[in-house]
Short mmCIF file of C-alpha atoms in Angstrom, two decimals:
data_model
loop_
_atom_site.label_atom_id
_atom_site.label_comp_id
_atom_site.label_asym_id
_atom_site.label_seq_id
_atom_site.Cartn_x
_atom_site.Cartn_y
_atom_site.Cartn_z
CA MET A 1 -42.96 -20.82 -4.84
CA LEU A 2 -41.19 -23.20 -7.13
CA CYS A 3 -41.05 -23.63 -10.87
CA THR A 4 -40.18 -26.35 -13.35
CA THR A 5 -40.10 -25.75 -17.07
CA HIS A 6 -40.86 -29.37 -17.92
CA ASN A 7 -41.96 -32.59 -16.30
CA MET A 8 -38.47 -34.06 -15.96
CA LEU A 9 -37.67 -32.27 -12.71
CA ASN A 10 -40.75 -33.60 -10.98
CA ARG A 11 -39.62 -37.12 -11.86
CA VAL A 12 -36.31 -36.24 -10.22
CA MET A 13 -38.18 -35.34 -7.05
CA VAL A 14 -40.25 -38.53 -7.03
CA HIS A 15 -37.18 -40.72 -7.46
CA ALA A 16 -35.31 -38.61 -4.92
CA ALA A 17 -37.98 -39.28 -2.33
CA HIS A 18 -37.39 -42.97 -2.77
CA ALA A 19 -33.65 -42.49 -2.40
CA GLY A 20 -34.48 -42.08 1.28
CA ARG A 21 -35.97 -45.57 1.27
CA GLY A 22 -32.97 -47.37 -0.11
CA SER A 23 -33.08 -46.85 -3.89
CA SER A 24 -30.09 -45.48 -5.76
CA SER A 25 -29.55 -41.79 -5.14
CA SER A 26 -27.30 -41.68 -8.21
CA HIS A 27 -30.51 -41.99 -10.21
CA VAL A 28 -31.46 -38.54 -8.93
CA ARG A 29 -28.48 -37.02 -10.64
CA ALA A 30 -28.90 -39.04 -13.83
CA LEU A 31 -32.44 -37.78 -14.30
CA ALA A 32 -31.57 -34.12 -13.70
CA THR A 33 -30.37 -33.25 -17.17
CA SER A 34 -30.40 -29.88 -18.91
CA THR A 35 -29.27 -28.81 -22.35
CA GLY A 36 -26.86 -25.94 -22.88
CA PRO A 37 -24.44 -24.27 -20.46
CA LEU A 38 -25.62 -23.97 -16.89
CA ARG A 39 -25.30 -20.90 -14.71
CA LYS A 40 -23.59 -21.33 -11.36
CA SER A 41 -25.05 -20.07 -8.11
CA PRO A 42 -22.91 -17.82 -5.89
CA LEU A 43 -22.92 -20.82 -3.51
CA HIS A 44 -21.58 -23.29 -6.09
CA ALA A 45 -18.24 -23.84 -4.35
CA PHE A 46 -20.08 -24.40 -1.06
CA HIS A 47 -22.23 -27.12 -2.67
CA GLU A 48 -19.15 -28.86 -4.05
CA GLU A 49 -17.45 -28.66 -0.66
CA GLN A 50 -20.53 -30.27 0.92
CA GLN A 51 -20.45 -33.07 -1.71
CA ALA A 52 -23.86 -32.24 -3.10
CA LYS A 53 -25.28 -34.15 -6.06
CA MET A 54 -25.71 -31.42 -8.65
CA GLY A 55 -28.10 -31.22 -11.56
CA GLY A 56 -29.45 -28.84 -14.16
CA TYR A 57 -32.60 -26.98 -13.16
CA ALA A 58 -34.10 -24.01 -15.03
CA GLY A 59 -30.71 -23.32 -16.63
CA TRP A 60 -28.79 -23.49 -13.33
CA ASP A 61 -26.43 -26.07 -11.84
CA LEU A 62 -28.00 -26.63 -8.43
CA PRO A 63 -27.84 -29.13 -5.54
CA LEU A 64 -30.47 -31.86 -5.75
CA GLN A 65 -29.31 -33.77 -2.69
CA TYR A 66 -26.50 -33.73 -0.12
CA LYS A 67 -24.86 -36.55 1.83
CA GLU A 68 -28.04 -37.24 3.81
CA GLN A 69 -30.73 -39.32 2.16
CA VAL A 70 -33.80 -37.35 1.10
CA LYS A 71 -36.06 -38.77 3.80
CA GLU A 72 -33.47 -38.01 6.50
CA SER A 73 -32.99 -34.46 5.23
CA HIS A 74 -36.74 -33.90 4.94
CA LEU A 75 -37.41 -35.03 8.52
CA HIS A 76 -34.47 -32.97 9.79
CA THR A 77 -36.05 -29.85 8.27
CA ARG A 78 -39.40 -30.62 9.92
CA ALA A 79 -37.70 -31.13 13.32
CA HIS A 80 -34.82 -28.62 13.21
CA ALA A 81 -33.67 -26.41 10.32
CA SER A 82 -32.09 -26.62 6.87
CA ILE A 83 -30.75 -24.13 4.36
CA PHE A 84 -31.70 -24.12 0.69
CA ASP A 85 -29.92 -22.23 -2.07
CA VAL A 86 -32.61 -20.26 -3.92
CA SER A 87 -30.21 -17.78 -5.52
CA HIS A 88 -31.46 -18.85 -8.97
CA MET A 89 -34.81 -17.12 -8.36
CA GLN A 90 -35.15 -13.90 -10.37
CA LYS A 91 -35.07 -10.82 -8.16
CA LEU A 92 -36.73 -7.55 -9.24
CA ARG A 93 -37.34 -4.05 -7.94
CA PHE A 94 -39.97 -1.63 -9.21
CA HIS A 95 -39.29 2.09 -8.68
CA GLY A 96 -41.21 5.25 -9.46
CA ASP A 97 -44.18 7.22 -8.21
CA ASP A 98 -46.66 4.95 -10.00
CA ARG A 99 -45.05 1.63 -9.07
CA ALA A 100 -48.03 0.46 -6.99
CA LYS A 101 -50.48 1.24 -9.77
CA PHE A 102 -48.32 -0.63 -12.27
CA PHE A 103 -47.83 -3.59 -9.96
CA GLU A 104 -51.57 -3.99 -9.50
CA SER A 105 -52.02 -3.80 -13.28
CA VAL A 106 -49.87 -6.91 -13.84
CA THR A 107 -50.70 -8.98 -10.74
CA VAL A 108 -53.79 -9.82 -8.67
CA ALA A 109 -52.21 -8.25 -5.56
CA ASP A 110 -54.06 -5.67 -3.45
CA LEU A 111 -51.34 -3.32 -2.21
CA SER A 112 -53.83 -1.24 -0.21
CA ARG A 113 -53.87 -4.09 2.32
CA ILE A 114 -50.09 -4.30 2.66
CA ALA A 115 -48.19 -2.24 5.23
CA PRO A 116 -44.62 -1.02 4.56
CA GLY A 117 -42.18 -3.87 5.15
CA GLN A 118 -44.91 -6.45 4.63
CA GLY A 119 -45.49 -8.57 1.55
CA GLY A 120 -47.39 -11.49 0.14
CA TYR A 121 -47.85 -14.20 -2.44
CA THR A 122 -49.41 -13.22 -5.76
CA LEU A 123 -50.14 -14.37 -9.29
CA ILE A 124 -49.22 -12.84 -12.64
CA PRO A 125 -52.28 -13.47 -14.86
CA ASN A 126 -52.42 -13.46 -18.65
CA GLU A 127 -55.14 -11.99 -20.85
CA LYS A 128 -56.99 -15.33 -20.89
CA GLY A 129 -57.11 -15.55 -17.11
CA GLY A 130 -54.40 -18.19 -16.94
CA ILE A 131 -51.29 -17.88 -14.78
CA ILE A 132 -48.01 -16.67 -16.27
CA ASP A 133 -46.21 -17.21 -12.96
CA ASP A 134 -46.61 -17.04 -9.20
CA ALA A 135 -44.40 -14.77 -7.13
CA VAL A 136 -43.71 -13.20 -3.73
CA PHE A 137 -43.29 -9.49 -3.09
CA ASN A 138 -42.59 -6.96 -0.35
CA LEU A 139 -43.26 -3.24 -0.10
CA PHE A 140 -40.53 -0.77 0.84
CA PRO A 141 -40.68 3.03 1.14
CA ASP A 142 -38.97 3.56 -2.22
CA HIS A 143 -39.63 0.37 -4.19
CA ILE A 144 -41.50 -2.94 -4.53
CA TYR A 145 -39.34 -6.04 -4.21
CA MET A 146 -40.44 -9.12 -6.16
CA VAL A 147 -39.08 -12.64 -6.63
CA VAL A 148 -40.26 -14.76 -9.57
CA ASN A 149 -39.49 -18.33 -10.59
CA ALA A 150 -36.20 -18.98 -12.37
CA GLY A 151 -37.84 -21.17 -15.01
CA CYS A 152 -40.26 -18.36 -15.87
CA ALA A 153 -37.81 -15.47 -15.60
CA ALA A 154 -37.31 -14.89 -19.33
CA LYS A 155 -41.02 -14.79 -20.17
CA ASP A 156 -41.85 -12.79 -17.02
CA LEU A 157 -39.27 -10.13 -17.86
CA ALA A 158 -40.43 -9.93 -21.49
CA TYR A 159 -44.03 -9.58 -20.31
CA PHE A 160 -43.17 -6.89 -17.77
CA GLU A 161 -41.13 -4.98 -20.36
CA GLN A 162 -44.12 -4.98 -22.70
CA LYS A 163 -46.47 -3.80 -19.97
CA LEU A 164 -43.97 -1.19 -18.77
CA SER A 165 -43.75 0.26 -22.27
CA GLU A 166 -47.54 0.51 -22.48
CA PHE A 167 -47.82 1.98 -18.99
CA LYS A 168 -45.13 4.60 -19.51
CA SER A 169 -46.52 5.60 -22.90
CA ASN A 170 -49.62 6.68 -21.01
CA GLY A 171 -47.59 8.85 -18.67
CA GLY A 172 -46.89 6.32 -15.89
CA ASP A 173 -43.77 6.77 -13.77
CA VAL A 174 -42.23 3.32 -13.13
CA GLU A 175 -38.95 1.52 -13.78
CA MET A 176 -37.96 -2.12 -13.35
CA GLU A 177 -34.56 -3.18 -12.04
CA THR A 178 -33.20 -6.74 -12.13
CA TYR A 179 -30.26 -7.75 -10.01
CA ASP A 180 -28.21 -10.74 -8.94
CA GLY A 181 -27.35 -11.82 -5.44
CA ALA A 182 -27.22 -14.82 -3.15
CA LEU A 183 -30.54 -15.89 -1.63
CA ILE A 184 -30.67 -18.54 1.11
CA ALA A 185 -33.84 -20.00 2.61
CA LEU A 186 -33.45 -21.05 6.25
CA GLN A 187 -36.41 -23.31 7.01
CA GLY A 188 -37.59 -25.27 10.02
CA PRO A 189 -38.98 -24.84 13.54
CA THR A 190 -35.63 -23.81 15.03
CA SER A 191 -34.78 -21.31 12.29
CA ALA A 192 -35.79 -18.26 14.37
CA ALA A 193 -33.59 -19.39 17.25
CA VAL A 194 -30.68 -19.91 14.86
CA LEU A 195 -31.08 -16.49 13.26
CA SER A 196 -31.69 -14.69 16.56
CA ALA A 197 -28.13 -15.46 17.63
CA LEU A 198 -26.80 -13.74 14.50
CA CYS A 199 -29.23 -10.90 13.89
CA PRO A 200 -30.57 -7.97 16.01
CA ILE A 201 -34.22 -8.39 14.87
CA ASP A 202 -36.76 -9.29 17.57
CA PHE A 203 -38.33 -12.28 15.83
CA ALA A 204 -41.01 -12.66 18.51
CA ALA A 205 -42.63 -9.56 16.96
CA PHE A 206 -41.66 -10.26 13.33
CA PRO A 207 -44.64 -11.77 11.43
CA PHE A 208 -44.79 -13.97 8.36
CA MET A 209 -43.95 -12.06 5.13
CA GLN A 210 -42.26 -9.20 7.02
CA SER A 211 -38.98 -7.90 5.57
CA GLU A 212 -36.20 -5.83 7.08
CA ARG A 213 -32.74 -4.71 6.07
CA THR A 214 -30.32 -5.73 8.80
CA THR A 215 -27.11 -7.67 9.37
CA VAL A 216 -26.63 -11.40 9.85
CA GLY A 217 -23.32 -12.22 11.50
CA GLY A 218 -22.09 -8.79 10.45
CA ILE A 219 -23.14 -9.33 6.80
CA ASP A 220 -25.54 -6.78 5.27
CA ALA A 221 -28.74 -8.66 4.47
CA LEU A 222 -32.41 -8.44 3.55
CA VAL A 223 -34.31 -10.81 5.85
CA THR A 224 -37.86 -11.88 5.03
CA ARG A 225 -39.89 -14.29 7.16
CA CYS A 226 -41.20 -16.60 4.46
CA GLY A 227 -40.49 -19.85 2.68
CA TYR A 228 -42.06 -22.68 0.71
CA THR A 229 -41.86 -25.66 3.03
CA GLY A 230 -44.82 -25.13 5.36
CA GLU A 231 -42.42 -24.45 8.24
CA ASP A 232 -41.41 -21.23 9.92
CA GLY A 233 -38.43 -19.80 8.14
CA PHE A 234 -36.64 -16.97 6.41
CA GLU A 235 -35.19 -15.98 3.08
CA ILE A 236 -31.95 -14.08 3.49
CA GLY A 237 -30.61 -12.03 0.60
CA VAL A 238 -26.97 -10.94 0.54
CA SER A 239 -24.44 -9.89 -2.08
CA GLU A 240 -22.99 -12.62 -4.29
CA GLU A 241 -19.59 -12.35 -2.63
CA ASN A 242 -21.11 -12.96 0.82
CA GLY A 243 -23.25 -15.95 -0.12
CA ILE A 244 -20.79 -18.67 0.87
CA ALA A 245 -19.87 -16.93 4.13
CA LEU A 246 -23.56 -16.78 5.07
CA ALA A 247 -24.13 -20.44 4.21
CA GLN A 248 -21.12 -21.47 6.29
CA LEU A 249 -22.25 -19.26 9.18
CA LEU A 250 -25.73 -20.80 9.25
CA CYS A 251 -24.45 -24.36 8.90
CA ALA A 252 -22.06 -23.84 11.79
CA HIS A 253 -25.10 -24.23 14.05
CA GLU A 254 -25.54 -27.80 15.26
CA ASN A 255 -29.21 -27.88 14.19
CA VAL A 256 -28.68 -26.68 10.60
CA LEU A 257 -27.91 -28.83 7.54
CA PRO A 258 -27.88 -27.96 3.83
CA ALA A 259 -30.74 -29.45 1.79
CA GLY A 260 -31.37 -29.76 -1.93
CA LEU A 261 -34.18 -29.31 -4.43
CA ALA A 262 -35.47 -32.85 -3.92
CA VAL A 263 -36.24 -32.11 -0.27
CA ARG A 264 -37.70 -28.70 -1.04
CA ASP A 265 -40.19 -30.40 -3.35
CA THR A 266 -41.32 -33.09 -0.90
CA LEU A 267 -41.70 -30.42 1.79
CA ARG A 268 -43.77 -28.08 -0.39
CA LEU A 269 -46.03 -30.93 -1.51
CA GLU A 270 -46.73 -32.01 2.08
CA ALA A 271 -47.69 -28.36 2.68
CA GLY A 272 -50.06 -28.42 -0.31
CA LEU A 273 -48.13 -25.67 -2.13
CA CYS A 274 -48.14 -25.32 -5.91
CA LEU A 275 -45.24 -25.99 -8.27
CA TYR A 276 -45.40 -23.78 -11.34
CA GLY A 277 -45.31 -25.86 -14.51
CA ASN A 278 -47.04 -28.78 -12.83
CA ASP A 279 -49.85 -27.38 -10.69
CA LEU A 280 -50.09 -23.96 -12.33
CA ASP A 281 -49.79 -22.93 -15.97
CA GLU A 282 -51.03 -20.43 -18.53
CA GLU A 283 -54.27 -22.33 -19.15
CA THR A 284 -55.26 -22.76 -15.50
CA SER A 285 -57.22 -20.03 -13.75
CA PRO A 286 -56.61 -19.00 -10.13
CA ILE A 287 -60.08 -20.32 -9.26
CA GLU A 288 -59.44 -23.76 -10.74
CA ALA A 289 -56.19 -23.84 -8.78
CA GLY A 290 -57.98 -23.01 -5.52
CA LEU A 291 -56.09 -19.73 -5.18
CA ASN A 292 -59.17 -17.54 -4.78
CA TRP A 293 -57.64 -16.18 -1.55
CA THR A 294 -54.96 -14.33 -3.55
CA ILE A 295 -57.66 -12.02 -4.97
CA SER A 296 -59.10 -9.57 -2.44
CA LYS A 297 -62.68 -8.32 -2.31
CA ARG A 298 -61.57 -5.00 -3.81
CA ARG A 299 -59.75 -6.63 -6.73
CA ARG A 300 -62.72 -8.93 -7.38
CA ALA A 301 -64.99 -5.89 -7.58
CA GLU A 302 -62.69 -3.49 -9.43
CA GLY A 303 -60.63 -5.85 -11.59
CA GLY A 304 -57.89 -3.92 -13.34
CA PHE A 305 -55.65 -6.92 -14.06
CA PRO A 306 -55.33 -9.08 -17.20
CA GLY A 307 -57.82 -11.94 -17.47
CA PHE A 308 -60.25 -10.37 -15.01
CA GLU A 309 -63.26 -11.31 -17.14
CA ARG A 310 -62.51 -15.03 -16.83
CA VAL A 311 -61.68 -14.78 -13.14
CA ALA A 312 -64.94 -12.95 -12.44
CA LYS A 313 -66.88 -15.53 -14.45
CA ASP A 314 -65.22 -18.42 -12.61
CA LEU A 315 -65.96 -16.81 -9.26
CA LYS A 316 -69.61 -16.26 -10.14
CA GLU A 317 -70.44 -19.44 -12.04
CA GLY A 318 -67.91 -21.90 -10.65
CA VAL A 319 -65.43 -24.07 -12.54
CA SER A 320 -65.67 -27.51 -14.13
CA ARG A 321 -62.44 -28.80 -12.59
CA LYS A 322 -60.58 -28.20 -9.34
CA ARG A 323 -57.15 -28.82 -7.85
CA VAL A 324 -57.46 -31.35 -5.03
CA GLY A 325 -55.16 -33.25 -2.74
CA PHE A 326 -55.19 -37.03 -2.63
CA LYS A 327 -53.62 -39.79 -0.59
CA LEU A 328 -52.82 -43.30 -1.77
CA GLU A 329 -53.22 -46.51 0.16
CA LYS A 330 -50.04 -47.75 -1.51
CA GLY A 331 -47.67 -46.72 -4.28
CA ILE A 332 -46.99 -43.25 -5.64
CA CYS A 333 -48.30 -41.30 -8.63
CA ARG A 334 -46.36 -38.99 -10.86
CA GLU A 335 -47.58 -36.00 -12.82
CA GLY A 336 -49.64 -36.95 -15.85
CA ALA A 337 -51.19 -40.09 -14.37
CA GLU A 338 -54.85 -40.53 -15.26
CA VAL A 339 -57.43 -40.17 -12.49
CA GLN A 340 -60.62 -42.26 -12.64
CA ASN A 341 -63.76 -42.33 -10.54
CA SER A 342 -65.25 -45.45 -8.95
CA GLU A 343 -67.07 -46.24 -12.21
CA GLY A 344 -63.82 -46.22 -14.19
CA ASP A 345 -64.51 -42.92 -15.98
CA SER A 346 -61.58 -40.60 -16.64
CA ILE A 347 -62.05 -37.46 -14.54
CA GLY A 348 -58.66 -35.78 -14.47
CA ARG A 349 -54.88 -35.92 -14.28
CA VAL A 350 -52.28 -35.88 -11.52
CA CYS A 351 -50.22 -32.67 -11.50
CA SER A 352 -47.82 -33.48 -8.62
CA GLY A 353 -47.09 -36.63 -6.65
CA THR A 354 -44.50 -38.03 -4.27
CA PHE A 355 -43.93 -40.26 -1.25
CA SER A 356 -44.50 -38.33 1.99
CA PRO A 357 -41.62 -38.90 4.43
CA CYS A 358 -43.78 -37.66 7.33
CA LEU A 359 -46.92 -39.65 6.53
CA GLU A 360 -45.12 -42.64 4.98
CA HIS A 361 -47.51 -43.04 2.08
CA GLY A 362 -48.07 -41.55 -1.34
CA ILE A 363 -49.64 -38.10 -1.67
CA GLY A 364 -50.28 -35.75 -4.53
CA MET A 365 -52.40 -33.14 -6.20
CA ALA A 366 -54.63 -33.52 -9.23
CA TYR A 367 -57.09 -31.55 -11.31
CA VAL A 368 -60.37 -33.46 -11.30
CA SER A 369 -63.99 -32.86 -12.31
CA LYS A 370 -65.88 -30.66 -9.88
CA SER A 371 -68.18 -33.57 -9.01
CA ALA A 372 -65.19 -35.55 -7.68
CA ALA A 373 -63.56 -32.76 -5.66
CA LYS A 374 -65.26 -33.39 -2.32
CA VAL A 375 -63.04 -34.62 0.51
CA GLY A 376 -63.38 -38.37 0.91
CA THR A 377 -64.29 -39.07 -2.71
CA PRO A 378 -62.72 -42.40 -3.80
CA LEU A 379 -60.39 -42.23 -6.79
CA SER A 380 -58.30 -44.63 -8.84
CA MET A 381 -54.86 -43.57 -10.03
CA CYS A 382 -53.74 -45.28 -13.22
CA VAL A 383 -50.02 -46.04 -13.16
CA ARG A 384 -48.48 -48.35 -15.78
CA LYS A 385 -51.83 -49.97 -16.54
CA ARG A 386 -52.48 -50.57 -12.84
CA ALA A 387 -55.11 -48.82 -10.74
CA PHE A 388 -54.11 -47.66 -7.26
CA PRO A 389 -56.88 -46.78 -4.78
CA ALA A 390 -56.81 -43.19 -3.51
CA ALA A 391 -59.11 -40.64 -1.93
CA VAL A 392 -59.49 -36.87 -2.04
CA THR A 393 -58.08 -35.38 1.15
CA LYS A 394 -57.69 -31.97 2.74
CA MET A 395 -54.56 -29.93 2.21
CA PRO A 396 -52.08 -29.29 3.66
CA PHE A 397 -51.25 -32.95 4.13
CA VAL A 398 -48.97 -32.01 7.04
CA ALA A 399 -49.95 -29.09 9.29
CA THR A 400 -48.13 -25.87 8.47
CA ASN A 401 -46.22 -23.89 11.09
CA TYR A 402 -46.15 -20.33 9.75
CA PHE A 403 -45.36 -17.88 12.51
CA SER A 404 -47.51 -15.00 13.73
CA PRO A 405 -46.74 -12.88 16.80
CA SER A 406 -49.94 -14.08 18.47
CA SER A 407 -49.11 -17.76 17.97
#
């Protein structure tokens, strides 16, 4: 789950990917501009100590890249483990006897399928059936924990406040709490081994999206097995004052390096995961986005969330456009590039694109006409008045490695 409030950041990521192939990494920093004062993460001093290239993102001053080139850092994460500072994500808790009922009234989640300690990925729909934001959540005995995108935090909170007022005026018992804290994502195939040496949890029996309050190296923490890279991994929440100590503790392991936003984006795109603001927005329905799986059979039948009428219609009648993955024979495509069919007709637009460090060619996602969404369909990507051959391909582009106890 990532978010960008404008197209500039995605350009940062595309150029950052090429920094790993010899182009100027200083260009990454130059492109990452933001107006107004920037908030600093609890790990800011750690990033400076590690000589990170910093840039403005969703109102925060965050690391885009460290000493390693983007391709090197990307491949390290796929082979070993990296940490990412995701403290900028907005963290919420919902309390009260009716918290589950409220949560289902503002998301497409089906909490009846979620056991205590477990969680999931969900969407916050608007009245038109578009997507206000995507989010992750976990259930606890006394509250629901939720993390939303930093770039959407202000509108999400305003929306929730409005819905809370309506819900409570009808007698509902629910309260929303926002809080700050350091949040570090440890991602990569060796992440469980790294964390096992610091934490008493038995990770062999700890499935994807499970959460538990514990300690990591003696630091009180909330550990959730999740992430947005396609690899096994964890998000570890600690108090602001313990953020740097946790980052240093994790990076003391020989297999762990810090990684920036540029790498997080190339990893998530290889995994076929959506970036809010590029691949998802308030006009796009979950069905167009290929996120049907987020809506359970019960929620499809009962509804009870904003925009249900459009979602039900899209499920029954189909949609005119779909999000697809594509691969390029050469070159890369950025968001906004026109997509044409073999006859030269315009059939859609690229929403995300980058160079894949693992596959060593361009990949991306686009919304195209339903008739062109079949795997193998030839496409032409129009970049600076040139047409680059491409083809619709299955996602994820690189196989994911999410953990389950039976794997």
